[in-house]
Coordinates of C-alpha atoms in Angstrom, one line a residue:
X1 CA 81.1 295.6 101.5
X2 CA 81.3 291.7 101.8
X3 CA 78.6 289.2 102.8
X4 CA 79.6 288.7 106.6
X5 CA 77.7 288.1 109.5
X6 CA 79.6 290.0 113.0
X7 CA 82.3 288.3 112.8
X8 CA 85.1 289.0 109.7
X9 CA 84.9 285.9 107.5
X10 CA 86.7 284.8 104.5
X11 CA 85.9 286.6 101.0
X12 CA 84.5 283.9 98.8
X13 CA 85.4 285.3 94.6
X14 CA 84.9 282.4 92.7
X15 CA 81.7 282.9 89.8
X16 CA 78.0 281.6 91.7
X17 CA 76.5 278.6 90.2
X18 CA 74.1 279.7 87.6
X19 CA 71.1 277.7 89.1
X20 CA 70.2 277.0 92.5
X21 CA 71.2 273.3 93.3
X22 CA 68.6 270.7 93.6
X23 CA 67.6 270.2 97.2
X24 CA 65.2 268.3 99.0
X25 CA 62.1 269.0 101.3
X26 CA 63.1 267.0 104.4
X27 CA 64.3 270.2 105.8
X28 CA 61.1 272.3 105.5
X29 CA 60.9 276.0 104.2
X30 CA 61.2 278.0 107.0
X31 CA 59.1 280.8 107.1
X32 CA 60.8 284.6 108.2
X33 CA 58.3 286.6 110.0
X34 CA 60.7 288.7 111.8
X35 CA 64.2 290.1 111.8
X36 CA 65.6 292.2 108.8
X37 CA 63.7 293.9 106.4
X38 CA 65.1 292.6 103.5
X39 CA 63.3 289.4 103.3
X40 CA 60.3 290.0 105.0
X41 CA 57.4 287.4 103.8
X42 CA 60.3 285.4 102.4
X43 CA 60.3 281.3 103.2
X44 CA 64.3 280.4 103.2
X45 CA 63.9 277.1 101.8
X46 CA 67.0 274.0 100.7
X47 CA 68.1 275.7 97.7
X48 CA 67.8 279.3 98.0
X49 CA 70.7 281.2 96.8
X50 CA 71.6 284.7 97.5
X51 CA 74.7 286.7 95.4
X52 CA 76.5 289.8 96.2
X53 CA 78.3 291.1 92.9
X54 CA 80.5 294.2 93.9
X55 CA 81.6 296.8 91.0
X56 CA 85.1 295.2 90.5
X57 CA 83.4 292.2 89.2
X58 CA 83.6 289.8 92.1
X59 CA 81.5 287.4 93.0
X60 CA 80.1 286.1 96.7
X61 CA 77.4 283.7 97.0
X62 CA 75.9 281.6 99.1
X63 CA 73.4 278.5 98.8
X64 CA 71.0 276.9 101.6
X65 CA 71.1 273.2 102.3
X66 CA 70.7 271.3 104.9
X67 CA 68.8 274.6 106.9
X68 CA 72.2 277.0 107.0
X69 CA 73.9 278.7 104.5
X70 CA 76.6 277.1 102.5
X71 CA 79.8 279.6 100.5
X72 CA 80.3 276.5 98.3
X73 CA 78.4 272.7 98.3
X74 CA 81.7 271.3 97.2
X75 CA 83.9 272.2 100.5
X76 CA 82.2 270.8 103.7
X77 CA 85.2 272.3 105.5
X78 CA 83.6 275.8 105.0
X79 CA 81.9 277.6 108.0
X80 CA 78.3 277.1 106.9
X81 CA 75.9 280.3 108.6
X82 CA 72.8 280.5 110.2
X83 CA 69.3 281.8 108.8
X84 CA 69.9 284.7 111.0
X85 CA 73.6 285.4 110.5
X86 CA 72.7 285.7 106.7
X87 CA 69.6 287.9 107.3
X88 CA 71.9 289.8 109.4
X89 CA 74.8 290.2 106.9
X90 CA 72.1 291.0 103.8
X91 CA 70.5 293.7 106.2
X92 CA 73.7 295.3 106.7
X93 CA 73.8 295.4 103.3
X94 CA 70.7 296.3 101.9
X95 CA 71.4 299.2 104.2
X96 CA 74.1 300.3 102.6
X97 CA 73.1 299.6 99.2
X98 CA 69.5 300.7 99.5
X99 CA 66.3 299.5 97.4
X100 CA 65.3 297.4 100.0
X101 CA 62.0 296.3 98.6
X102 CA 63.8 294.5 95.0
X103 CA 65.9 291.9 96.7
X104 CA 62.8 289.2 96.9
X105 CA 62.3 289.7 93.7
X106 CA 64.1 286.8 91.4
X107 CA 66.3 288.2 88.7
X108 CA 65.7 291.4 90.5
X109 CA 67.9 293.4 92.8
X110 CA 69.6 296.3 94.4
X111 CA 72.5 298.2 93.2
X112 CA 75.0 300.9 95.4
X113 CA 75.7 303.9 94.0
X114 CA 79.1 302.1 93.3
X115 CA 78.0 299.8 91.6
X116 CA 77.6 296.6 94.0
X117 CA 74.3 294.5 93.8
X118 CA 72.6 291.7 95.6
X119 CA 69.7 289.5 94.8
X120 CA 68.1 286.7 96.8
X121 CA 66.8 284.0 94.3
X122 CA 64.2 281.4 95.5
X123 CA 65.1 277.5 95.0
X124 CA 63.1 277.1 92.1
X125 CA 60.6 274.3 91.0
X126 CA 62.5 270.8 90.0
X127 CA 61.7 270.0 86.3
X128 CA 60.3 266.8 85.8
X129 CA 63.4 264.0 84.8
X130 CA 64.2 263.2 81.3
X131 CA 66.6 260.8 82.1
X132 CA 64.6 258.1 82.5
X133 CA 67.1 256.9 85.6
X134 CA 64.8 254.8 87.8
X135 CA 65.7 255.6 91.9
X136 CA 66.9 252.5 93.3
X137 CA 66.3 251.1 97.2
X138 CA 67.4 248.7 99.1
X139 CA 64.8 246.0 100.7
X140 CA 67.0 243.0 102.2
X141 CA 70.6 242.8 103.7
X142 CA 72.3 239.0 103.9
X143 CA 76.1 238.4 105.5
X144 CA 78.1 235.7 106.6
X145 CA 81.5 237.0 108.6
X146 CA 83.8 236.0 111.1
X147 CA 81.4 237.9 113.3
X148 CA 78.8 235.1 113.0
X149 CA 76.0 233.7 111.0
X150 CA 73.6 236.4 109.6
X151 CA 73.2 240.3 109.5
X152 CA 72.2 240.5 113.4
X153 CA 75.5 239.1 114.5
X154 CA 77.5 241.2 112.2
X155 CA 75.6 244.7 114.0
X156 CA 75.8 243.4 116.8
X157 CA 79.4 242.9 116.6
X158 CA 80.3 245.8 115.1
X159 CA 78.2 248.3 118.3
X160 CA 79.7 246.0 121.3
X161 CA 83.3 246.7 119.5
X162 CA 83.9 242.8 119.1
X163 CA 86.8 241.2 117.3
X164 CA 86.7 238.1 115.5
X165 CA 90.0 237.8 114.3
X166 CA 92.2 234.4 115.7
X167 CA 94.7 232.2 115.5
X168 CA 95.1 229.5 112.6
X169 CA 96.3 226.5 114.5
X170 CA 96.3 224.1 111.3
X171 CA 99.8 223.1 110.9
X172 CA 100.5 224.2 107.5
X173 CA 100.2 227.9 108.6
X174 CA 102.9 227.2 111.2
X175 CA 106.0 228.4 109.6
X176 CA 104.1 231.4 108.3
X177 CA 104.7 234.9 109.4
X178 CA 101.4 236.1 109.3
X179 CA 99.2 233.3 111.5
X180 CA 96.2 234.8 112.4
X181 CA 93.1 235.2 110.3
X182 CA 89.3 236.6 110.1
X183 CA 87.5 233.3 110.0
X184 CA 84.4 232.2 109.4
X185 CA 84.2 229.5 112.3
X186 CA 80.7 228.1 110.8
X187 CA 80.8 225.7 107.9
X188 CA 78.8 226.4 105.4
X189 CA 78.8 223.3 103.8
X190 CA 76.8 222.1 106.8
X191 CA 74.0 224.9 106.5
X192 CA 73.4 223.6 102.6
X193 CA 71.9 220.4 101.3
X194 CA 75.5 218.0 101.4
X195 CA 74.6 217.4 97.4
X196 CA 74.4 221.1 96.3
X197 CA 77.4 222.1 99.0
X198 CA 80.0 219.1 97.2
X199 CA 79.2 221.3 93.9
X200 CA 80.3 224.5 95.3
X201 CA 83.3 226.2 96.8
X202 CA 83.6 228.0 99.6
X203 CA 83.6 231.7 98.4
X204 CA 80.7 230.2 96.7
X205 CA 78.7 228.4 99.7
X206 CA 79.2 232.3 101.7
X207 CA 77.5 233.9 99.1
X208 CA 74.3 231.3 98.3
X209 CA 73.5 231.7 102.7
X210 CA 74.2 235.6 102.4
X211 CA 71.8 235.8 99.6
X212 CA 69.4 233.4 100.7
X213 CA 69.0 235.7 104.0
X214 CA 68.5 238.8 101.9
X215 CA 65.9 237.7 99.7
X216 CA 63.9 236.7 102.3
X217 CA 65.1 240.2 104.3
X218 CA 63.3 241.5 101.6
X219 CA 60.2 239.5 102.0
X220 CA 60.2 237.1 99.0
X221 CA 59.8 233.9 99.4
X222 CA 63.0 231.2 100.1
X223 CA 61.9 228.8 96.8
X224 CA 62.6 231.7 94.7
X225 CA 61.5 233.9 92.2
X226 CA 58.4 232.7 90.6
X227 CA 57.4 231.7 94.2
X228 CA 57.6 235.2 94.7
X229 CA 55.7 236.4 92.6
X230 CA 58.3 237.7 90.1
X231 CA 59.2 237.4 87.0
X232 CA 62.8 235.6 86.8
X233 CA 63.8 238.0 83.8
X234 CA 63.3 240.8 85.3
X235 CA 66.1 239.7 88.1
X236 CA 69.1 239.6 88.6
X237 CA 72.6 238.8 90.4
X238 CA 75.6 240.8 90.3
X239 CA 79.0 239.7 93.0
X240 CA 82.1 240.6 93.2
X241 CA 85.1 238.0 94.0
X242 CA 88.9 238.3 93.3
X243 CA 90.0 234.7 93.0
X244 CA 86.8 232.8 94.0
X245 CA 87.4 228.7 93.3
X246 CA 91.4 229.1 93.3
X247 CA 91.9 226.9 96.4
X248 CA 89.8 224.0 94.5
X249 CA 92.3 224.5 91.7
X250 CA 95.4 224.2 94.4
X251 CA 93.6 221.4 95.8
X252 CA 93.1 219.6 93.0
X253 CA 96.8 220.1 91.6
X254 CA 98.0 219.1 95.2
X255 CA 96.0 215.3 94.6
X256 CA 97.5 215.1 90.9
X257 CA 100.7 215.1 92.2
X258 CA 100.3 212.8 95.6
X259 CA 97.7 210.4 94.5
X260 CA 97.7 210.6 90.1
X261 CA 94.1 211.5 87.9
X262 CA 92.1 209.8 89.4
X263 CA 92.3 211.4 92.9
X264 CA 90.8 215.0 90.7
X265 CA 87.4 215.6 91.5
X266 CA 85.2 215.9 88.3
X267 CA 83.9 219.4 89.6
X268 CA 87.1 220.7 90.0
X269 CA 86.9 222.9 87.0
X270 CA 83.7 224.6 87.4
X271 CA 84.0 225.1 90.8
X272 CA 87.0 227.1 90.2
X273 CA 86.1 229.7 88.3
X274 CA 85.2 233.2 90.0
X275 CA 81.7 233.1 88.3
X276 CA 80.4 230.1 90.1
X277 CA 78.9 232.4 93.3
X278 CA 77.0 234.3 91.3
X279 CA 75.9 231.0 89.2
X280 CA 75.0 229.4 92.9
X281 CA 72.9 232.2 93.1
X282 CA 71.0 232.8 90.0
X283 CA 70.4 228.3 90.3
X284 CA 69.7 228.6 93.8
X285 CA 66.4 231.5 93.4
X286 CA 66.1 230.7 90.1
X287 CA 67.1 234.0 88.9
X288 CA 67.0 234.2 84.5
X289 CA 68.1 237.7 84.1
X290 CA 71.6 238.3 84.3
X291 CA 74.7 236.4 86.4
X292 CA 77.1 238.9 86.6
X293 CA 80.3 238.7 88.2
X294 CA 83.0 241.4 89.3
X295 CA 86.5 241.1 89.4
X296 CA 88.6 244.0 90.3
X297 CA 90.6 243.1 93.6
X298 CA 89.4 244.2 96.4
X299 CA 86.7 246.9 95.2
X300 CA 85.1 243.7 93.4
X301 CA 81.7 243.6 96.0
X302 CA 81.3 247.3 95.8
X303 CA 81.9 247.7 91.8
X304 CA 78.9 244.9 91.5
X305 CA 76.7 246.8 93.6
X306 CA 77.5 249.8 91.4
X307 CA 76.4 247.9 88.3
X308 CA 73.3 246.4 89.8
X309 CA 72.2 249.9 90.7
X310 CA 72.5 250.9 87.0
X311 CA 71.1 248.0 85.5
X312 CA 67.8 248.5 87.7
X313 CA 68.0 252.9 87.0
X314 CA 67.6 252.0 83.5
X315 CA 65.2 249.7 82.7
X316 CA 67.0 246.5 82.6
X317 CA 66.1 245.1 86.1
X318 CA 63.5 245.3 88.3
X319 CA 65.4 243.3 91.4
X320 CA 69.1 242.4 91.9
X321 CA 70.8 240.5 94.8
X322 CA 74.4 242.1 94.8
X323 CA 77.3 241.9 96.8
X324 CA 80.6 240.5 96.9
X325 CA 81.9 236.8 98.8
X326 CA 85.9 235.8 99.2
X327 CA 87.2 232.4 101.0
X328 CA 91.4 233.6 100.3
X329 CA 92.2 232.0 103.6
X330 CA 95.0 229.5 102.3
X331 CA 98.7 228.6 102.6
X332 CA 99.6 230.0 99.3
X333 CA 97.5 233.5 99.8
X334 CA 98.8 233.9 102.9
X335 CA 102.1 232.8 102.2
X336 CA 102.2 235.7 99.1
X337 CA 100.7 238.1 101.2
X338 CA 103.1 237.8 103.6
X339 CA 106.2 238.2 100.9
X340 CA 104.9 241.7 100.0
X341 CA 105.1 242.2 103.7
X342 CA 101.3 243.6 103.5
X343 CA 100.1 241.2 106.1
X344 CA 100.1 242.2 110.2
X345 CA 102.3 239.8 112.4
X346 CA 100.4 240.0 115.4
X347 CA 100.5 236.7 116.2
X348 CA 100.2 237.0 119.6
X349 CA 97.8 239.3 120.0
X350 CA 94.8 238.5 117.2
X351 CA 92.4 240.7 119.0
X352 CA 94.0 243.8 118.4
X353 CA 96.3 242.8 115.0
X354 CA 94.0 244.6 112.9
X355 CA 94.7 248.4 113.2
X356 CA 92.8 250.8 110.7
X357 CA 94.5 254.6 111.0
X358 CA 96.4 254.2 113.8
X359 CA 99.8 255.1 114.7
X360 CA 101.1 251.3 115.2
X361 CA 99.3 250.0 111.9
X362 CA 101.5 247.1 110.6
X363 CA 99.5 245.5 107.5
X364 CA 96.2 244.0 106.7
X365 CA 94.9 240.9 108.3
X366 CA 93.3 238.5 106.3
X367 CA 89.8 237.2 106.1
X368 CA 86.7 236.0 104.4
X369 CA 82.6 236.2 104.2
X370 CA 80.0 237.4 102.2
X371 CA 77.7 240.6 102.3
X372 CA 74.3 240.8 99.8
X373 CA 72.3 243.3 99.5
X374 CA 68.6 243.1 97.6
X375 CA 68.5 246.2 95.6
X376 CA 64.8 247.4 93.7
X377 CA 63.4 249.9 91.9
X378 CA 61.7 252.2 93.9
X379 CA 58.0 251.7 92.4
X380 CA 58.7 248.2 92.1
X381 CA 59.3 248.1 96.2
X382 CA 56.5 250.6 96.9
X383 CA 54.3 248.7 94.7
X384 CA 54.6 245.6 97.2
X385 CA 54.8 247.4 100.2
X386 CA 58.5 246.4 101.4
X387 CA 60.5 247.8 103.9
X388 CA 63.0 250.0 102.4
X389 CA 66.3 250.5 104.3
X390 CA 67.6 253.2 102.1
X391 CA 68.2 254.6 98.7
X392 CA 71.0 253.1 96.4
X393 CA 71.9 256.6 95.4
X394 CA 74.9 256.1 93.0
X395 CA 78.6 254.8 92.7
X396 CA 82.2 256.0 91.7
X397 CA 85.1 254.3 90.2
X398 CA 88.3 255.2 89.4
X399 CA 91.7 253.9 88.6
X400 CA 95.3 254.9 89.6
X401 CA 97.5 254.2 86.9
X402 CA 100.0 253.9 89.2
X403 CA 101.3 250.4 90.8
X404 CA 100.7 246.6 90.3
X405 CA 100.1 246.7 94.3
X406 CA 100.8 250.0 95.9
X407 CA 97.8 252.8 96.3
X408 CA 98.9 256.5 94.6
X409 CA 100.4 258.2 97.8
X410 CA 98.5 261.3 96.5
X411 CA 95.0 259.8 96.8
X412 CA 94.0 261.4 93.7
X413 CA 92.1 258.5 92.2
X414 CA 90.7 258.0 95.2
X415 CA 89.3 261.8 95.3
X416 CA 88.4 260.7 92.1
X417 CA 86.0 258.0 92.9
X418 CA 84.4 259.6 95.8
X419 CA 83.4 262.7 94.1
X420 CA 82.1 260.8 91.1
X421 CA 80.2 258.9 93.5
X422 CA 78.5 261.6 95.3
X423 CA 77.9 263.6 91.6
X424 CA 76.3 260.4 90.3
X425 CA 73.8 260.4 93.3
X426 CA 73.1 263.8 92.6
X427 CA 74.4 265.0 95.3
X428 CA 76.7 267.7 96.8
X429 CA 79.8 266.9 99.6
X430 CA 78.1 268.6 101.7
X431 CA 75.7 266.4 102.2
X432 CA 77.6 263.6 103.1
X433 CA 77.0 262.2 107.0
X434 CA 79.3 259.5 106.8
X435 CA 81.9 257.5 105.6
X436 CA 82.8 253.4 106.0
X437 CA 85.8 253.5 104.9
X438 CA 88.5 251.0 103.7
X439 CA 91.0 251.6 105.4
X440 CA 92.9 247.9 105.7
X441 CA 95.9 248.9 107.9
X442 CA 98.4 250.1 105.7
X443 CA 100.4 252.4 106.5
X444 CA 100.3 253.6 103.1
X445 CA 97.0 252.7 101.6
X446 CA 95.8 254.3 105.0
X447 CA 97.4 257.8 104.5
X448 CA 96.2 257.8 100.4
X449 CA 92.4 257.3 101.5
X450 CA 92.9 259.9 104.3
X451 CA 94.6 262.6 101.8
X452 CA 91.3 261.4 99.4
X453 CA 88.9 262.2 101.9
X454 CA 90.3 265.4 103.1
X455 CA 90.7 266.7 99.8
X456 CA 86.8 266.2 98.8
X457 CA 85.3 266.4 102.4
X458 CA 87.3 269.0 104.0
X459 CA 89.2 267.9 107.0
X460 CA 87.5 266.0 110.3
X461 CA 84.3 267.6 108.6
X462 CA 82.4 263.9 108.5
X463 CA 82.6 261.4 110.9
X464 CA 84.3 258.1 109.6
X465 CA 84.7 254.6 110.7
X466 CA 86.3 251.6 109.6
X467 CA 85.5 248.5 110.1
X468 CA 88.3 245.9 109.6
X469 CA 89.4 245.8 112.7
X470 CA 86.4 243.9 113.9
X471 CA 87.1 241.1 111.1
X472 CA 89.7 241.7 108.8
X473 CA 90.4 242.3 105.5
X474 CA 87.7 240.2 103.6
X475 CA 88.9 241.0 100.7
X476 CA 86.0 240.4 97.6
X477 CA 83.7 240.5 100.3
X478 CA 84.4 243.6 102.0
X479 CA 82.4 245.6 99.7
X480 CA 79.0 243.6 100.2
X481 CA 79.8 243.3 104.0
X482 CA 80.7 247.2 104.6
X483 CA 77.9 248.1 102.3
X484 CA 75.6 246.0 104.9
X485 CA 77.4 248.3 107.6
X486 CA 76.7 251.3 106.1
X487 CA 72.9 250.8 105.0
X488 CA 72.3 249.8 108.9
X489 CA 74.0 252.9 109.7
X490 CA 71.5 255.1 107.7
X491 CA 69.2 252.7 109.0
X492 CA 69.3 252.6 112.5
X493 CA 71.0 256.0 112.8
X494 CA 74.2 254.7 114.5
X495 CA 78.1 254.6 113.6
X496 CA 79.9 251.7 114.5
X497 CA 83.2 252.0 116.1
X498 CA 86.6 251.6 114.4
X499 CA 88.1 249.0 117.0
X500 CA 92.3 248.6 117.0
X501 CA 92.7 252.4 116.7
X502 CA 93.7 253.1 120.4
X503 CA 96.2 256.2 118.8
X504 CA 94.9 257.8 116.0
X505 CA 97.9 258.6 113.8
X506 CA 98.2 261.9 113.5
X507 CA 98.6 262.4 109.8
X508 CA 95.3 260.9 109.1
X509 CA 93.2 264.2 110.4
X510 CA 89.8 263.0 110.3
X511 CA 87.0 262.5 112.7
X512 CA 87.7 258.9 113.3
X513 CA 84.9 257.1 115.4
X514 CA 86.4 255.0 118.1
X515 CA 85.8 253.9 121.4
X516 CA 81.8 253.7 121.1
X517 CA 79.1 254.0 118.6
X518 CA 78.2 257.4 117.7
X519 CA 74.8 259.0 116.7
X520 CA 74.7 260.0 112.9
X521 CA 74.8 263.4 112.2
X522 CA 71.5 265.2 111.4
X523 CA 72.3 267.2 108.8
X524 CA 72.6 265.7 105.7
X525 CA 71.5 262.1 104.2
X526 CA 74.5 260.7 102.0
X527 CA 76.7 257.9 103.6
X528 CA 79.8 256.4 101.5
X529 CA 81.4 253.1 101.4
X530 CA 85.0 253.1 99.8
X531 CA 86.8 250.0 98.2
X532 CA 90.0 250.1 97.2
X533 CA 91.9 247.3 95.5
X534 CA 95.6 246.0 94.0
X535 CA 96.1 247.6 90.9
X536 CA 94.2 250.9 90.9
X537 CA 91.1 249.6 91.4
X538 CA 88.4 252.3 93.4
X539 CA 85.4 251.9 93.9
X540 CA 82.7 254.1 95.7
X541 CA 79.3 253.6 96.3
X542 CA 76.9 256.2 98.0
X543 CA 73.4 255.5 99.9
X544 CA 71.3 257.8 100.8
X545 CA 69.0 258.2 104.0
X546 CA 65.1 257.8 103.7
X547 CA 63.4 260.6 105.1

């Protein structure tokens, strides 16, 4: 006899876990007072785990999380039952194996004449850590995007469905293809002292505002660490850039050539180099600890959130501000972009150029920002009393081994990333509520994250939104910035809309939000944020919901 409710369902064969998985107490025991015998006096509770072994040696099992009953955490896809539609089945067949009374018992249970048995084990008691990983929250969100100055614009934005994508009108873009861009129509030299803005470049200035509004998010004060109250050495920056101060370098090789030496700005150098937002930073709070900087294409700003998180888990950090910042917008980038024919040509219609997973996706538009997040150790946080957003749960990475440009059409080192990213949060898929994903508007970089997400998440299983269609492809930046998207989703409880998807392209097959925002599902606490970049580069990091 198998383990099914009414209703035939699908024999499950492969060997139970041997210990029930971890689970947590947001979803509270729940008491059975009534129904079948076979529990009576039981409390199901997250965890629980109930196997049927049958006398040819096959295996069923099933594991509560999230309040029903899951045939395996791994495959969200998976009809998950009921309290009562598994009291039903294991009354059906307690009655048919008998020994009614041994099924609460752990290690315990009741055997047929044939030889079949089934046992109900209680979640057991979590043993204290001896990993020493410290959990890791997040207290303060900065961004600068084409949606506007600060994090209120960008979520603002991103619920009304707004696009911010236009039309470059200077006249060297006029011969290009590709003329239409996500720009940031603030300067930000003009928000900075003019002194401290002529020493930095642009990708540079985003980041120094972005984290300048998340440390004081976070409630520190503006003149920087020691004002604070912290120790500088126990703080640090981590951002992620691809090319950072390149345009001072063209720039400065444009004025050797018109105007001779002289016309080359000192600073030219040091401005150029992708380190110098993260420098900014660490100068501008008077941060001691570390500087780090991230360069691996586009999953740059989502890798150096991934190592802030483990530098705080372990010991190393108590704060980090981390995050990614890109200015790419230039002739020569655009002009490249547009020879690999990645780019949209939209030209006409910049509003709606940028289209992730649908049908009529033509390419990537470009763009540029910053997004920061202030990441702390949990005690650290609670021991000031800040506001805590979320959990930093984990990341993922991965690479493809497979093209200098092009994404593995099989989305295997995307699957790769993902589930890494959800193991290192110690968690399961199916506890995963959401995903921001990358999605640039590729036709093939589209499919390969689609074929990813299926694979690990089952198919249209978790809803998912992308969010380039609002602002482009911001390339560093888009990990920091869709981070900030996804924390506010946790946050507030609310999944932006993908905009530009007016036909979803059918092979994609997943539960794409469009039109309007949509309320986060209740069940389960784990949202991703996927960054994928030229080379191979993936990069997955997973937050989790406080309760």
């Amino acid at each position: 006899m198998h383990l099914e409710p009414g209703s035939p369902a699908a024999q499950h064969t492969e060997a139970a876990p041997s210990t029930a998985p971890a689970a947590s107490d947001a979803n509270p025991s729940v008491p059975v007072s009534a129904g079948p015998s076979t529990l009576d006096g039981a409390r199901l509770r997250d965890g629980d785990l109930v196997l049927v072994t049958r006398h040819d040696g096959s295996v069923e099992s099933r594991v509560r999380r999230w309040g029903v009953w899951h045939a395996d955490v791994e495959q969200p896809g998976d009809r998950a039952w009921s309290d009562a539609e598994l009291l039903a089945a294991i009354a059906d067949l307690a009655g048919a194996v008998g020994k009614v009374g041994e099924i609460g018992q752990i290690g315990q249970g009741a055997r047929s004449e044939r030889g079949d048995q089934v046992r109900y084990i209680p979640r057991q008691a979590a043993a204290a850590s001896t990993s020493g990983r410290r959990r890791v929250v997040v207290t303060g969100l900065g961004a600068i995007t084409p949606l506007g100055y600060g994090v209120p614009e960008l979520w603002h934005g991103l619920l009304e469905g707004r696009c911010a994508i236009r039309e470059l009108t200077d006249e060297e873009f006029a011969d290009h293809p590709a003329r239409i861009a996500g720009t940031v129509e603030t300067d930000p030299a003009e928000l900075l002292p003019r002194v401290q803005a002529r020493r930095m470049n642009r990708s540079a200035q985003f980041a120094v505002l972005a984290a300048r509004e998340a440390w004081q998010d976070a409630g520190f004060d503006p003149a920087g660490t020691a004002q604070s109250g912290l120790d500088p050495e126990r703080v640090g920056v981590s951002v992620g850039t691809i090319i950072g101060g390149t345009p001072v370098m063209i720039e400065g090789d444009r004025k050797l050539r018109e105007k001779g030496l002289r016309a080359v700005p000192a600073l030219t150098a040091p401005m150029t180099v992708p380190s110098q937002a993260s420098s900014q930073i660490s100068l501008d709070l008077h941060i001691t600890g570390e500087a780090r900087t991230v360069v691996s294409a586009c999953a740059s700003g989502t890798e150096a959130i991934g190592a802030a998180i483990d530098r705080i888990r372990h010991g190393y950090l108590d704060v980090a501000v981390a995050g990614g910042a890109e200015a790419v917008i230039t002739p020569a980038v655009m002009a490249s972009f547009s020879s690999m024919r990645a780019l949209s040509t939209r030209n006409d219609e910049p509003g709606r150029a940028s289209r992730p997973f649908a049908a009529d996706r033509d390419g990537f538009v470009n763009g540029e920002g910053a997004g920061l997040l202030v990441l702390e150790s949990e005690e650290h946080a609670r021991a000031r009393g800040a506001r805590i957003y979320c959990e930093a749960a984990g990341s993922g990475l991965s690479a493809d081994a497979h093209h200098i440009a092009a994404p593995d059409p099989t989305g295997s080192g995307v699957a790769s990333a993902v589930r890494r990213a959800i193991r290192d949060a110690g968690a399961h898929a199916v506890d995963v509520v959401h995903v921001n994903a990358h999605a640039t508007a590729t036709v093939e970089g589209d499919l390969a994250e689609a074929k990813a997400l299926r694979a690990v998440l089952g198919e249209g299983s978790v809803p998912v939104t992308a969010l380039k269609g609002n602002f482009g492809h911001l390339q560093g930046a888009a990990g920091g910035v869709e981070a900030v998207a996804t924390v506010l989703t946790l946050h507030h409880g609310v999944i932006p809309p993908t905009i530009g998807c007016d036909t979803l392209d059918e092979a994609i097959a997943l539960d794409v939000v469009t039109s309007a925002p949509r309320p986060l599902p209740a069940r389960g606490d784990l949202a991703l944020s996927n960054s994928f970049g030229f080379g191979g580069h993936n990069a997955v990091l997973a937050l989790r919901r406080c309760a």
